[in-house]
PDB file of C-alpha atoms in Angstrom:
ATOM      1  CA  MET A  71    -124.666  -1.359  73.995  1.00 74.00           C
ATOM      2  CA  LYS A  72    -124.542  -1.093  77.257  1.00 85.00           C
ATOM      3  CA  GLU A  73    -126.654  -2.880  79.635  1.00 93.00           C
ATOM      4  CA  GLU A  74    -128.813  -0.812  81.614  1.00 94.00           C
ATOM      5  CA  THR A  75    -131.777  -1.321  84.017  1.00 96.00           C
ATOM      6  CA  LYS A  76    -134.861   1.039  83.884  1.00 94.00           C
ATOM      7  CA  GLU A  77    -134.414   2.136  87.512  1.00 97.00           C
ATOM      8  CA  PRO A  78    -130.599   2.821  88.448  1.00 94.00           C
ATOM      9  CA  GLN A  79    -130.511   0.802  91.378  1.00 95.00           C
ATOM     10  CA  TYR A  80    -130.686  -2.070  90.037  1.00 96.00           C
ATOM     11  CA  GLN A  81    -128.480  -1.024  87.880  1.00 96.00           C
ATOM     12  CA  THR A  82    -125.715  -2.896  90.442  1.00 96.00           C
ATOM     13  CA  CYS A  83    -127.772  -6.526  90.125  1.00 96.00           C
ATOM     14  CA  VAL A  84    -125.595  -5.942  86.068  1.00 96.00           C
ATOM     15  CA  GLU A  85    -122.444  -5.010  87.645  1.00 95.00           C
ATOM     16  CA  ILE A  86    -121.824  -8.193  89.480  1.00 94.00           C
ATOM     17  CA  LYS A  87    -123.085 -10.128  86.502  1.00 94.00           C
ATOM     18  CA  ASN A  88    -120.575  -8.603  84.746  1.00 94.00           C
ATOM     19  CA  LYS A  89    -117.795  -8.256  87.517  1.00 92.00           C
ATOM     20  CA  VAL A  90    -118.156 -12.469  88.380  1.00 91.00           C
ATOM     21  CA  GLY A  91    -120.551 -13.470  86.724  1.00 91.00           C
ATOM     22  CA  LEU A  92    -124.113 -15.501  87.971  1.00 92.00           C
ATOM     23  CA  GLN A  93    -123.857 -17.414  90.558  1.00 91.00           C
ATOM     24  CA  SER A  94    -124.530 -21.756  90.778  1.00 91.00           C
ATOM     25  CA  LEU A  95    -126.957 -23.204  92.738  1.00 93.00           C
ATOM     26  CA  GLY A  96    -123.999 -25.852  93.298  1.00 95.00           C
ATOM     27  CA  LEU A  97    -125.031 -29.991  92.817  1.00 95.00           C
ATOM     28  CA  MET A  98    -127.647 -30.677  94.827  1.00 95.00           C
ATOM     29  CA  THR A  99    -129.903 -27.319  95.161  1.00 96.00           C
ATOM     30  CA  ASN A 100    -130.300 -27.483  91.171  1.00 96.00           C
ATOM     31  CA  GLN A 101    -131.534 -30.938  91.528  1.00 94.00           C
ATOM     32  CA  VAL A 102    -133.989 -29.472  94.342  1.00 93.00           C
ATOM     33  CA  TYR A 103    -134.905 -25.811  92.663  1.00 95.00           C
ATOM     34  CA  TYR A 104    -135.340 -27.425  89.719  1.00 95.00           C
ATOM     35  CA  ASP A 105    -138.417 -30.466  91.315  1.00 91.00           C
ATOM     36  CA  ASP A 106    -139.713 -28.608  94.179  1.00 91.00           C
ATOM     37  CA  PRO A 107    -138.148 -25.304  94.552  1.00 95.00           C
ATOM     38  CA  ARG A 108    -140.269 -24.484  97.365  1.00 94.00           C
ATOM     39  CA  ARG A 109    -137.908 -27.211  99.568  1.00 92.00           C
ATOM     40  CA  LEU A 110    -135.610 -24.204  99.032  1.00 96.00           C
ATOM     41  CA  THR A 111    -137.029 -21.291 101.809  1.00 96.00           C
ATOM     42  CA  PHE A 112    -137.126 -24.811 104.244  1.00 96.00           C
ATOM     43  CA  LEU A 113    -133.282 -25.415 103.635  1.00 96.00           C
ATOM     44  CA  LEU A 114    -132.476 -22.019 104.059  1.00 97.00           C
ATOM     45  CA  SER A 115    -134.691 -21.112 106.990  1.00 98.00           C
ATOM     46  CA  ARG A 116    -132.759 -23.537 108.510  1.00 98.00           C
ATOM     47  CA  TYR A 117    -129.348 -22.470 107.981  1.00 98.00           C
ATOM     48  CA  LYS A 118    -130.791 -18.808 109.614  1.00 98.00           C
ATOM     49  CA  PHE A 119    -131.656 -20.248 112.322  1.00 98.00           C
ATOM     50  CA  VAL A 120    -128.093 -21.993 112.768  1.00 98.00           C
ATOM     51  CA  SER A 121    -126.793 -18.695 111.698  1.00 98.00           C
ATOM     52  CA  LYS A 122    -128.080 -16.333 114.504  1.00 98.00           C
ATOM     53  CA  ILE A 123    -127.198 -19.715 117.351  1.00 98.00           C
ATOM     54  CA  MET A 124    -123.798 -19.402 116.252  1.00 98.00           C
ATOM     55  CA  SER A 125    -123.001 -15.947 115.931  1.00 98.00           C
ATOM     56  CA  GLY A 126    -119.953 -14.064 117.295  1.00 97.00           C
ATOM     57  CA  LYS A 127    -118.171 -17.465 117.385  1.00 98.00           C
ATOM     58  CA  ASP A 128    -114.733 -17.794 115.467  1.00 97.00           C
ATOM     59  CA  GLN A 129    -114.065 -21.028 114.498  1.00 97.00           C
ATOM     60  CA  VAL A 130    -117.916 -22.793 113.222  1.00 98.00           C
ATOM     61  CA  ALA A 131    -117.885 -26.743 111.360  1.00 98.00           C
ATOM     62  CA  GLU A 132    -120.701 -27.834 109.641  1.00 98.00           C
ATOM     63  CA  LEU A 133    -120.990 -31.965 108.674  1.00 98.00           C
ATOM     64  CA  GLY A 134    -122.761 -33.198 105.757  1.00 98.00           C
ATOM     65  CA  CYS A 135    -122.631 -29.967 104.017  1.00 98.00           C
ATOM     66  CA  GLY A 136    -123.693 -31.000 100.791  1.00 97.00           C
ATOM     67  CA  ASP A 137    -122.963 -28.381  98.258  1.00 97.00           C
ATOM     68  CA  ALA A 138    -122.663 -26.533 100.637  1.00 98.00           C
ATOM     69  CA  PHE A 139    -125.609 -23.632  99.130  1.00 97.00           C
ATOM     70  CA  GLY A 140    -126.502 -22.232 102.784  1.00 97.00           C
ATOM     71  CA  THR A 141    -123.057 -21.897 104.145  1.00 98.00           C
ATOM     72  CA  ARG A 142    -123.284 -19.030 103.101  1.00 97.00           C
ATOM     73  CA  VAL A 143    -125.557 -17.985 105.537  1.00 98.00           C
ATOM     74  CA  VAL A 144    -123.743 -18.969 108.204  1.00 98.00           C
ATOM     75  CA  GLN A 145    -120.828 -17.472 107.146  1.00 98.00           C
ATOM     76  CA  GLN A 146    -122.772 -14.524 108.013  1.00 98.00           C
ATOM     77  CA  GLU A 147    -122.642 -14.098 111.401  1.00 98.00           C
ATOM     78  CA  VAL A 148    -119.561 -16.380 112.426  1.00 98.00           C
ATOM     79  CA  GLY A 149    -115.997 -15.984 111.648  1.00 98.00           C
ATOM     80  CA  SER A 150    -115.648 -18.245 109.707  1.00 97.00           C
ATOM     81  CA  VAL A 151    -116.794 -21.811 108.613  1.00 98.00           C
ATOM     82  CA  THR A 152    -115.162 -25.180 107.996  1.00 98.00           C
ATOM     83  CA  ALA A 153    -117.043 -27.672 105.641  1.00 98.00           C
ATOM     84  CA  TYR A 154    -117.040 -31.408 105.956  1.00 98.00           C
ATOM     85  CA  ASP A 155    -119.148 -34.258 103.202  1.00 98.00           C
ATOM     86  CA  PHE A 156    -117.575 -37.530 103.013  1.00 98.00           C
ATOM     87  CA  ASP A 157    -118.782 -37.613  99.129  1.00 98.00           C
ATOM     88  CA  PRO A 158    -115.931 -36.178  96.856  1.00 98.00           C
ATOM     89  CA  VAL A 159    -118.132 -35.317  94.365  1.00 98.00           C
ATOM     90  CA  PHE A 160    -120.771 -32.756  96.856  1.00 98.00           C
ATOM     91  CA  VAL A 161    -116.800 -31.264  98.259  1.00 98.00           C
ATOM     92  CA  GLU A 162    -115.347 -30.820  94.726  1.00 98.00           C
ATOM     93  CA  ASP A 163    -118.112 -29.281  93.538  1.00 97.00           C
ATOM     94  CA  ILE A 164    -118.222 -26.645  96.256  1.00 97.00           C
ATOM     95  CA  LYS A 165    -114.031 -25.930  95.450  1.00 96.00           C
ATOM     96  CA  GLN A 166    -114.458 -25.385  91.088  1.00 95.00           C
ATOM     97  CA  ARG A 167    -118.048 -23.162  92.659  1.00 94.00           C
ATOM     98  CA  GLN A 168    -115.659 -21.081  94.992  1.00 91.00           C
ATOM     99  CA  VAL A 169    -115.740 -16.931  94.482  1.00 91.00           C
ATOM    100  CA  SER A 170    -113.096 -14.616  96.764  1.00 92.00           C
ATOM    101  CA  LYS A 171    -116.091 -12.904  98.877  1.00 93.00           C
ATOM    102  CA  TRP A 172    -117.103 -15.778 100.651  1.00 95.00           C
ATOM    103  CA  ALA A 173    -114.257 -18.104 100.483  1.00 94.00           C
ATOM    104  CA  LEU A 174    -114.820 -21.663 101.877  1.00 96.00           C
ATOM    105  CA  GLU A 175    -112.684 -24.601 102.647  1.00 96.00           C
ATOM    106  CA  ALA A 176    -114.549 -28.006 102.564  1.00 97.00           C
ATOM    107  CA  HIS A 177    -112.714 -31.509 103.007  1.00 98.00           C
ATOM    108  CA  VAL A 178    -114.107 -34.998 102.745  1.00 98.00           C
ATOM    109  CA  HIS A 179    -114.319 -36.438 105.851  1.00 98.00           C
ATOM    110  CA  ASN A 180    -116.110 -39.421 107.272  1.00 98.00           C
ATOM    111  CA  ILE A 181    -117.331 -38.251 111.047  1.00 98.00           C
ATOM    112  CA  LEU A 182    -118.151 -42.536 111.780  1.00 98.00           C
ATOM    113  CA  ASP A 183    -114.030 -42.799 111.185  1.00 98.00           C
ATOM    114  CA  GLY A 184    -112.994 -40.214 113.387  1.00 98.00           C
ATOM    115  CA  PRO A 185    -113.504 -36.005 115.229  1.00 98.00           C
ATOM    116  CA  LEU A 186    -112.717 -33.840 112.695  1.00 98.00           C
ATOM    117  CA  PRO A 187    -109.788 -33.921 111.307  1.00 95.00           C
ATOM    118  CA  ARG A 188    -108.611 -30.047 111.851  1.00 88.00           C
ATOM    119  CA  GLY A 189    -109.227 -29.852 115.101  1.00 89.00           C
ATOM    120  CA  ARG A 190    -111.935 -28.359 118.197  1.00 96.00           C
ATOM    121  CA  TYR A 191    -114.286 -26.084 117.347  1.00 98.00           C
ATOM    122  CA  ASN A 192    -116.586 -23.427 118.516  1.00 97.00           C
ATOM    123  CA  GLY A 193    -119.233 -24.946 117.127  1.00 98.00           C
ATOM    124  CA  VAL A 194    -121.161 -27.955 114.619  1.00 98.00           C
ATOM    125  CA  TYR A 195    -123.521 -27.726 113.183  1.00 98.00           C
ATOM    126  CA  SER A 196    -125.072 -31.282 110.612  1.00 98.00           C
ATOM    127  CA  LEU A 197    -128.585 -30.392 108.957  1.00 98.00           C
ATOM    128  CA  ASP A 198    -130.154 -33.953 107.421  1.00 97.00           C
ATOM    129  CA  VAL A 199    -127.469 -36.074 108.111  1.00 98.00           C
ATOM    130  CA  MET A 200    -128.483 -37.975 110.989  1.00 98.00           C
ATOM    131  CA  GLU A 201    -131.437 -39.842 110.150  1.00 97.00           C
ATOM    132  CA  HIS A 202    -128.954 -41.296 107.232  1.00 96.00           C
ATOM    133  CA  ILE A 203    -126.455 -43.515 109.950  1.00 97.00           C
ATOM    134  CA  ILE A 204    -128.243 -46.738 111.189  1.00 97.00           C
ATOM    135  CA  PRO A 205    -128.881 -47.041 114.520  1.00 97.00           C
ATOM    136  CA  GLU A 206    -126.114 -48.997 115.371  1.00 97.00           C
ATOM    137  CA  GLN A 207    -123.258 -46.573 114.329  1.00 98.00           C
ATOM    138  CA  GLU A 208    -125.313 -43.280 115.738  1.00 97.00           C
ATOM    139  CA  HIS A 209    -122.956 -43.498 118.845  1.00 98.00           C
ATOM    140  CA  LEU A 210    -120.023 -43.099 116.490  1.00 98.00           C
ATOM    141  CA  TYR A 211    -121.114 -40.519 115.256  1.00 98.00           C
ATOM    142  CA  LEU A 212    -122.730 -38.316 118.010  1.00 98.00           C
ATOM    143  CA  GLN A 213    -119.112 -38.970 120.275  1.00 97.00           C
ATOM    144  CA  HIS A 214    -117.247 -37.525 117.566  1.00 98.00           C
ATOM    145  CA  ILE A 215    -119.038 -34.441 117.209  1.00 98.00           C
ATOM    146  CA  ALA A 216    -118.800 -34.066 120.658  1.00 98.00           C
ATOM    147  CA  GLN A 217    -115.060 -35.075 120.772  1.00 97.00           C
ATOM    148  CA  SER A 218    -114.728 -32.235 117.959  1.00 98.00           C
ATOM    149  CA  LEU A 219    -116.455 -29.612 120.304  1.00 98.00           C
ATOM    150  CA  GLU A 220    -114.356 -27.064 122.388  1.00 97.00           C
ATOM    151  CA  ASP A 221    -115.245 -27.596 126.374  1.00 96.00           C
ATOM    152  CA  ASP A 222    -117.622 -24.639 126.056  1.00 95.00           C
ATOM    153  CA  GLY A 223    -119.128 -25.386 122.366  1.00 97.00           C
ATOM    154  CA  VAL A 224    -122.889 -25.118 121.011  1.00 98.00           C
ATOM    155  CA  PHE A 225    -123.486 -28.025 118.502  1.00 98.00           C
ATOM    156  CA  VAL A 226    -126.929 -27.749 116.452  1.00 98.00           C
ATOM    157  CA  VAL A 227    -128.715 -31.444 115.067  1.00 98.00           C
ATOM    158  CA  GLY A 228    -131.098 -30.855 112.510  1.00 98.00           C
ATOM    159  CA  MET A 229    -133.187 -34.505 111.045  1.00 98.00           C
ATOM    160  CA  PRO A 230    -137.647 -34.667 109.791  1.00 97.00           C
ATOM    161  CA  SER A 231    -138.968 -36.765 112.000  1.00 98.00           C
ATOM    162  CA  ILE A 232    -140.332 -40.063 112.449  1.00 97.00           C
ATOM    163  CA  GLU A 233    -144.725 -38.353 112.009  1.00 97.00           C
ATOM    164  CA  SER A 234    -143.337 -36.700 108.713  1.00 96.00           C
ATOM    165  CA  GLN A 235    -142.044 -39.186 106.913  1.00 95.00           C
ATOM    166  CA  GLU A 236    -145.772 -40.766 105.898  1.00 93.00           C
ATOM    167  CA  TYR A 237    -145.937 -37.912 104.442  1.00 91.00           C
ATOM    168  CA  ALA A 238    -142.808 -37.610 102.488  1.00 86.00           C
ATOM    169  CA  SER A 239    -141.900 -37.732  99.258  1.00 82.00           C
ATOM    170  CA  PRO A 240    -139.636 -40.777  97.190  1.00 85.00           C
ATOM    171  CA  PRO A 241    -136.317 -38.715  96.981  1.00 77.00           C
ATOM    172  CA  SER A 242    -137.091 -36.863 100.848  1.00 78.00           C
ATOM    173  CA  LYS A 243    -137.603 -40.253 102.110  1.00 82.00           C
ATOM    174  CA  ALA A 244    -134.581 -41.950 100.327  1.00 84.00           C
ATOM    175  CA  GLY A 245    -131.799 -43.505 102.907  1.00 90.00           C
ATOM    176  CA  HIS A 246    -133.566 -42.291 105.985  1.00 94.00           C
ATOM    177  CA  VAL A 247    -132.936 -45.508 108.363  1.00 95.00           C
ATOM    178  CA  ASN A 248    -132.638 -43.905 111.338  1.00 97.00           C
ATOM    179  CA  CYS A 249    -135.375 -40.520 111.991  1.00 97.00           C
ATOM    180  CA  LYS A 250    -136.810 -40.728 115.416  1.00 98.00           C
ATOM    181  CA  THR A 251    -139.275 -38.850 117.514  1.00 98.00           C
ATOM    182  CA  GLY A 252    -138.351 -35.170 119.283  1.00 98.00           C
ATOM    183  CA  LYS A 253    -138.554 -36.447 122.490  1.00 98.00           C
ATOM    184  CA  ASP A 254    -136.400 -40.085 121.245  1.00 98.00           C
ATOM    185  CA  LEU A 255    -133.626 -37.192 119.896  1.00 98.00           C
ATOM    186  CA  LYS A 256    -133.825 -35.403 123.196  1.00 98.00           C
ATOM    187  CA  LYS A 257    -132.903 -38.845 125.061  1.00 98.00           C
ATOM    188  CA  VAL A 258    -129.698 -39.745 122.720  1.00 98.00           C
ATOM    189  CA  LEU A 259    -128.757 -35.925 122.857  1.00 98.00           C
ATOM    190  CA  GLU A 260    -128.790 -36.405 126.575  1.00 98.00           C
ATOM    191  CA  LYS A 261    -125.681 -38.999 126.717  1.00 97.00           C
ATOM    192  CA  TYR A 262    -123.624 -36.588 124.838  1.00 98.00           C
ATOM    193  CA  TYR A 263    -124.171 -32.534 126.243  1.00 98.00           C
ATOM    194  CA  GLU A 264    -125.241 -31.735 129.678  1.00 97.00           C
ATOM    195  CA  ASN A 265    -128.165 -29.853 128.416  1.00 98.00           C
ATOM    196  CA  VAL A 266    -130.404 -30.102 125.081  1.00 98.00           C
ATOM    197  CA  PHE A 267    -133.174 -28.254 124.111  1.00 98.00           C
ATOM    198  CA  ILE A 268    -135.638 -29.224 121.298  1.00 98.00           C
ATOM    199  CA  PHE A 269    -137.102 -27.523 118.426  1.00 98.00           C
ATOM    200  CA  SER A 270    -140.637 -27.954 116.469  1.00 98.00           C
ATOM    201  CA  MET A 271    -139.982 -26.833 112.717  1.00 98.00           C
ATOM    202  CA  ASN A 272    -143.052 -26.501 110.187  1.00 97.00           C
ATOM    203  CA  ASP A 273    -142.363 -25.740 106.383  1.00 95.00           C
ATOM    204  CA  GLU A 274    -139.961 -23.101 106.905  1.00 97.00           C
ATOM    205  CA  VAL A 275    -140.906 -21.887 110.738  1.00 97.00           C
ATOM    206  CA  VAL A 276    -138.824 -23.203 114.030  1.00 97.00           C
ATOM    207  CA  HIS A 277    -140.769 -23.047 116.902  1.00 98.00           C
ATOM    208  CA  THR A 278    -141.643 -24.993 120.369  1.00 97.00           C
ATOM    209  CA  GLY A 279    -144.570 -26.388 119.257  1.00 96.00           C
ATOM    210  CA  PHE A 280    -146.122 -30.405 119.794  1.00 97.00           C
ATOM    211  CA  LEU A 281    -143.221 -31.950 118.891  1.00 97.00           C
ATOM    212  CA  PRO A 282    -145.219 -34.968 117.617  1.00 97.00           C
ATOM    213  CA  MET A 283    -146.846 -32.366 114.474  1.00 97.00           C
ATOM    214  CA  ALA A 284    -143.364 -31.335 114.022  1.00 97.00           C
ATOM    215  CA  HIS A 285    -142.446 -32.064 110.344  1.00 96.00           C
ATOM    216  CA  TYR A 286    -137.996 -31.889 111.311  1.00 98.00           C
ATOM    217  CA  ILE A 287    -137.165 -31.636 114.793  1.00 98.00           C
ATOM    218  CA  ILE A 288    -133.692 -29.525 115.898  1.00 98.00           C
ATOM    219  CA  GLY A 289    -131.498 -30.161 119.014  1.00 98.00           C
ATOM    220  CA  LEU A 290    -129.643 -27.826 120.396  1.00 98.00           C
ATOM    221  CA  CYS A 291    -126.961 -29.253 122.182  1.00 98.00           C
ATOM    222  CA  CYS A 292    -124.048 -27.328 124.817  1.00 97.00           C
ATOM    223  CA  GLY A 293    -121.748 -28.814 127.070  1.00 96.00           C
ATOM    224  CA  PRO A 294    -120.016 -31.871 125.752  1.00 97.00           C
ATOM    225  CA  LYS A 295    -119.908 -34.781 128.414  1.00 96.00           C
ATOM    226  CA  ARG A 296    -116.090 -35.598 128.204  1.00 87.00           C
ATOM    227  CA  ASP A 297    -116.646 -38.783 130.101  1.00 73.00           C
ATOM    228  CA  LYS A 298    -118.430 -40.489 127.580  1.00 51.00           C
ATOM    229  CA  LYS A 299    -116.726 -43.161 125.011  1.00 48.00           C
TER     230      LYS A 299
END
């Protein structure tokens, strides 16, 4: 028996399922959707912000992509995204879930070892990565990203604020060894970029509100400093 929806405009849902199957959330996102689905709202809002900042750029890189669930949001606005993560498990998960419409080049790379290996990009973004890097090594993370950017490139970095950690769940806090205040994030980013703009984020809303009340902070960086050693 043919599977038909009551309203014809929804028949496309059945057709796509029959053509490409049901899309997988991805290894990490599957866990989030199972344990705390509202977190997907926050995650996709961050990717939406990045997508608009990067809109129109030809070559963009995502550093610390995890399962790359949100990466398609950025793909909608740019020429191409190359995804990098230091964990082979997540990179392999991405490769196993490839579909032609959203083809994504994904590679294993530890940014602490050196700049991104495939040349410079017009834009790089890195969400929920820096807080996992011990302060003694954050200079490698920031230096190597700056070296991976074109002179007019843009870098977006996001992390939970240090103020938020009092309220974070144990899974959310796991591995967080370098959360910062908005002021401290701006200060360290200014060592590597000519211009740094800090945004607050609470739940799914990105704004310019009072930084100490932000649950999440985002740095928008322009003009990498080439004399930084």
